[in-house]
PDB file of C-alpha atoms in Angstrom:
ATOM      1  CA  MET A   1      95.902  99.126 109.920  1.00 66.00           C
ATOM      2  CA  THR A   2      94.252 100.002 113.199  1.00 67.00           C
ATOM      3  CA  ASN A   3      91.795 102.875 112.529  1.00 74.00           C
ATOM      4  CA  ARG A   4      92.582 102.649 108.798  1.00 77.00           C
ATOM      5  CA  TYR A   5      90.336 101.177 106.137  1.00 85.00           C
ATOM      6  CA  GLU A   6      92.372 101.308 102.926  1.00 90.00           C
ATOM      7  CA  ILE A   7      95.904 100.134 102.088  1.00 91.00           C
ATOM      8  CA  ALA A   8      97.975 100.527  98.920  1.00 93.00           C
ATOM      9  CA  TRP A   9     101.473  99.448  97.904  1.00 94.00           C
ATOM     10  CA  TYR A  10     103.535 101.519  95.453  1.00 95.00           C
ATOM     11  CA  HIS A  11     106.826 100.689  93.697  1.00 95.00           C
ATOM     12  CA  LEU A  12     109.338 103.393  92.769  1.00 93.00           C
ATOM     13  CA  ARG A  13     111.468 101.874  89.998  1.00 80.00           C
ATOM     14  CA  SER A  14     113.319 105.081  89.139  1.00 75.00           C
ATOM     15  CA  GLU A  15     113.096 108.756  89.989  1.00 79.00           C
ATOM     16  CA  GLN A  16     110.445 109.091  87.281  1.00 80.00           C
ATOM     17  CA  GLN A  17     108.289 105.970  87.595  1.00 83.00           C
ATOM     18  CA  LEU A  18     106.011 105.361  90.593  1.00 87.00           C
ATOM     19  CA  ASP A  19     103.547 102.505  90.087  1.00 93.00           C
ATOM     20  CA  LEU A  20     100.506 101.602  92.141  1.00 94.00           C
ATOM     21  CA  LEU A  21     100.895  97.852  92.584  1.00 96.00           C
ATOM     22  CA  ILE A  22      97.925  96.801  94.649  1.00 95.00           C
ATOM     23  CA  SER A  23      95.273  98.295  96.894  1.00 94.00           C
ATOM     24  CA  ALA A  24      92.630  96.896  99.209  1.00 92.00           C
ATOM     25  CA  GLU A  25      89.915  97.998 101.602  1.00 90.00           C
ATOM     26  CA  LYS A  26      88.449  96.489 104.727  1.00 86.00           C
ATOM     27  CA  ASP A  27      84.908  95.166 104.396  1.00 84.00           C
ATOM     28  CA  LYS A  28      82.102  96.944 106.285  1.00 83.00           C
ATOM     29  CA  LYS A  29      82.702  94.849 109.413  1.00 83.00           C
ATOM     30  CA  GLY A  30      86.457  95.468 109.232  1.00 78.00           C
ATOM     31  CA  ARG A  31      87.287  91.762 109.282  1.00 79.00           C
ATOM     32  CA  ILE A  32      88.199  91.017 105.668  1.00 84.00           C
ATOM     33  CA  LEU A  33      90.611  92.784 103.320  1.00 88.00           C
ATOM     34  CA  LEU A  34      89.114  93.079  99.824  1.00 89.00           C
ATOM     35  CA  THR A  35      91.502  93.752  96.927  1.00 92.00           C
ATOM     36  CA  SER A  36      90.206  96.638  94.815  1.00 92.00           C
ATOM     37  CA  TYR A  37      93.154  96.964  92.370  1.00 93.00           C
ATOM     38  CA  ASN A  38      95.957  94.602  91.421  1.00 95.00           C
ATOM     39  CA  LEU A  39      98.463  95.468  88.672  1.00 92.00           C
ATOM     40  CA  ASN A  40      99.613  91.828  88.376  1.00 91.00           C
ATOM     41  CA  SER A  41      97.254  89.401  90.114  1.00 91.00           C
ATOM     42  CA  ILE A  42      99.469  86.412  89.277  1.00 94.00           C
ATOM     43  CA  ARG A  43     102.450  87.749  91.270  1.00 95.00           C
ATOM     44  CA  LEU A  44     101.027  90.180  93.863  1.00 95.00           C
ATOM     45  CA  LYS A  45      98.935  89.479  96.930  1.00 94.00           C
ATOM     46  CA  ILE A  46      98.011  91.335 100.119  1.00 92.00           C
ATOM     47  CA  THR A  47      97.479  89.202 103.182  1.00 89.00           C
ATOM     48  CA  ALA A  48      96.211  90.342 106.566  1.00 85.00           C
ATOM     49  CA  ASP A  49      96.161  88.985 110.094  1.00 84.00           C
ATOM     50  CA  THR A  50      92.922  87.795 111.684  1.00 78.00           C
ATOM     51  CA  TRP A  51      91.810  91.236 112.894  1.00 80.00           C
ATOM     52  CA  VAL A  52      93.091  93.108 109.814  1.00 80.00           C
ATOM     53  CA  THR A  53      95.430  95.229 111.901  1.00 81.00           C
ATOM     54  CA  ARG A  54      98.525  94.233 109.908  1.00 84.00           C
ATOM     55  CA  ALA A  55      98.784  93.680 106.156  1.00 86.00           C
ATOM     56  CA  THR A  56     101.665  92.248 104.132  1.00 90.00           C
ATOM     57  CA  LEU A  57     102.581  92.474 100.449  1.00 93.00           C
ATOM     58  CA  GLU A  58     103.662  89.158  98.911  1.00 95.00           C
ATOM     59  CA  ILE A  59     105.521  89.092  95.585  1.00 95.00           C
ATOM     60  CA  SER A  60     106.103  85.727  93.933  1.00 95.00           C
ATOM     61  CA  GLY A  61     108.708  85.072  91.252  1.00 94.00           C
ATOM     62  CA  VAL A  62     110.863  88.068  92.181  1.00 94.00           C
ATOM     63  CA  THR A  63     113.102  89.327  89.341  1.00 92.00           C
ATOM     64  CA  GLY A  64     115.597  92.154  88.865  1.00 91.00           C
ATOM     65  CA  SER A  65     112.826  94.458  87.648  1.00 90.00           C
ATOM     66  CA  ASP A  66     111.316  94.253  91.154  1.00 93.00           C
ATOM     67  CA  SER A  67     114.304  96.167  92.570  1.00 92.00           C
ATOM     68  CA  GLY A  68     113.551  99.604  93.958  1.00 92.00           C
ATOM     69  CA  LEU A  69     111.703 101.296  96.797  1.00 95.00           C
ATOM     70  CA  TYR A  70     108.322 100.103  98.037  1.00 95.00           C
ATOM     71  CA  PHE A  71     105.900 102.387  99.843  1.00 94.00           C
ATOM     72  CA  CYS A  72     102.908 101.286 101.873  1.00 92.00           C
ATOM     73  CA  GLY A  73     100.133 103.811 102.278  1.00 91.00           C
ATOM     74  CA  THR A  74      97.094 103.621 104.546  1.00 90.00           C
ATOM     75  CA  LYS A  75      94.018 105.808 104.652  1.00 91.00           C
ATOM     76  CA  SER A  76      91.176 106.423 107.087  1.00 87.00           C
ATOM     77  CA  ASP A  77      88.339 108.910 106.574  1.00 82.00           C
ATOM     78  CA  ALA A  78      90.681 111.686 105.423  1.00 82.00           C
ATOM     79  CA  PRO A  79      91.357 111.905 101.673  1.00 84.00           C
ATOM     80  CA  GLU A  80      95.146 111.739 102.185  1.00 90.00           C
ATOM     81  CA  MET A  81      97.164 108.557 102.535  1.00 90.00           C
ATOM     82  CA  PHE A  82      99.704 108.119 105.325  1.00 90.00           C
ATOM     83  CA  PHE A  83     103.031 106.598 104.231  1.00 90.00           C
ATOM     84  CA  ASP A  84     105.542 104.916 106.485  1.00 86.00           C
ATOM     85  CA  LYS A  85     109.239 104.474 105.726  1.00 92.00           C
ATOM     86  CA  PRO A  86     110.010 102.941 102.319  1.00 93.00           C
ATOM     87  CA  ILE A  87     111.400  99.435 101.966  1.00 93.00           C
ATOM     88  CA  ARG A  88     114.287  98.907  99.531  1.00 94.00           C
ATOM     89  CA  LEU A  89     114.460  95.667  97.557  1.00 93.00           C
ATOM     90  CA  GLU A  90     117.723  94.963  95.734  1.00 91.00           C
ATOM     91  CA  ILE A  91     118.119  91.979  93.425  1.00 87.00           C
ATOM     92  CA  GLU A  92     121.689  91.143  92.435  1.00 79.00           C
TER      93      GLU A  92
END
């Protein structure tokens, strides 16, 4: 998250359903990650390292419905989000 101030995690369950799971922004000093949206606050959490350069999505109580592709997007001053490679989660 270096030079980025917003992060969001999305879940693609099928070709037709892309859900915003959780998003957060750095505080004005850039030292704390503040959650601004959370689809399921009981199961989802974003954690960050001390300098808020790396953020991680934590999902508790994983079930089969959590299978699919996960996308992490980050944003700086530009209106567009930058997405890295998706992460596939498969529950058997």
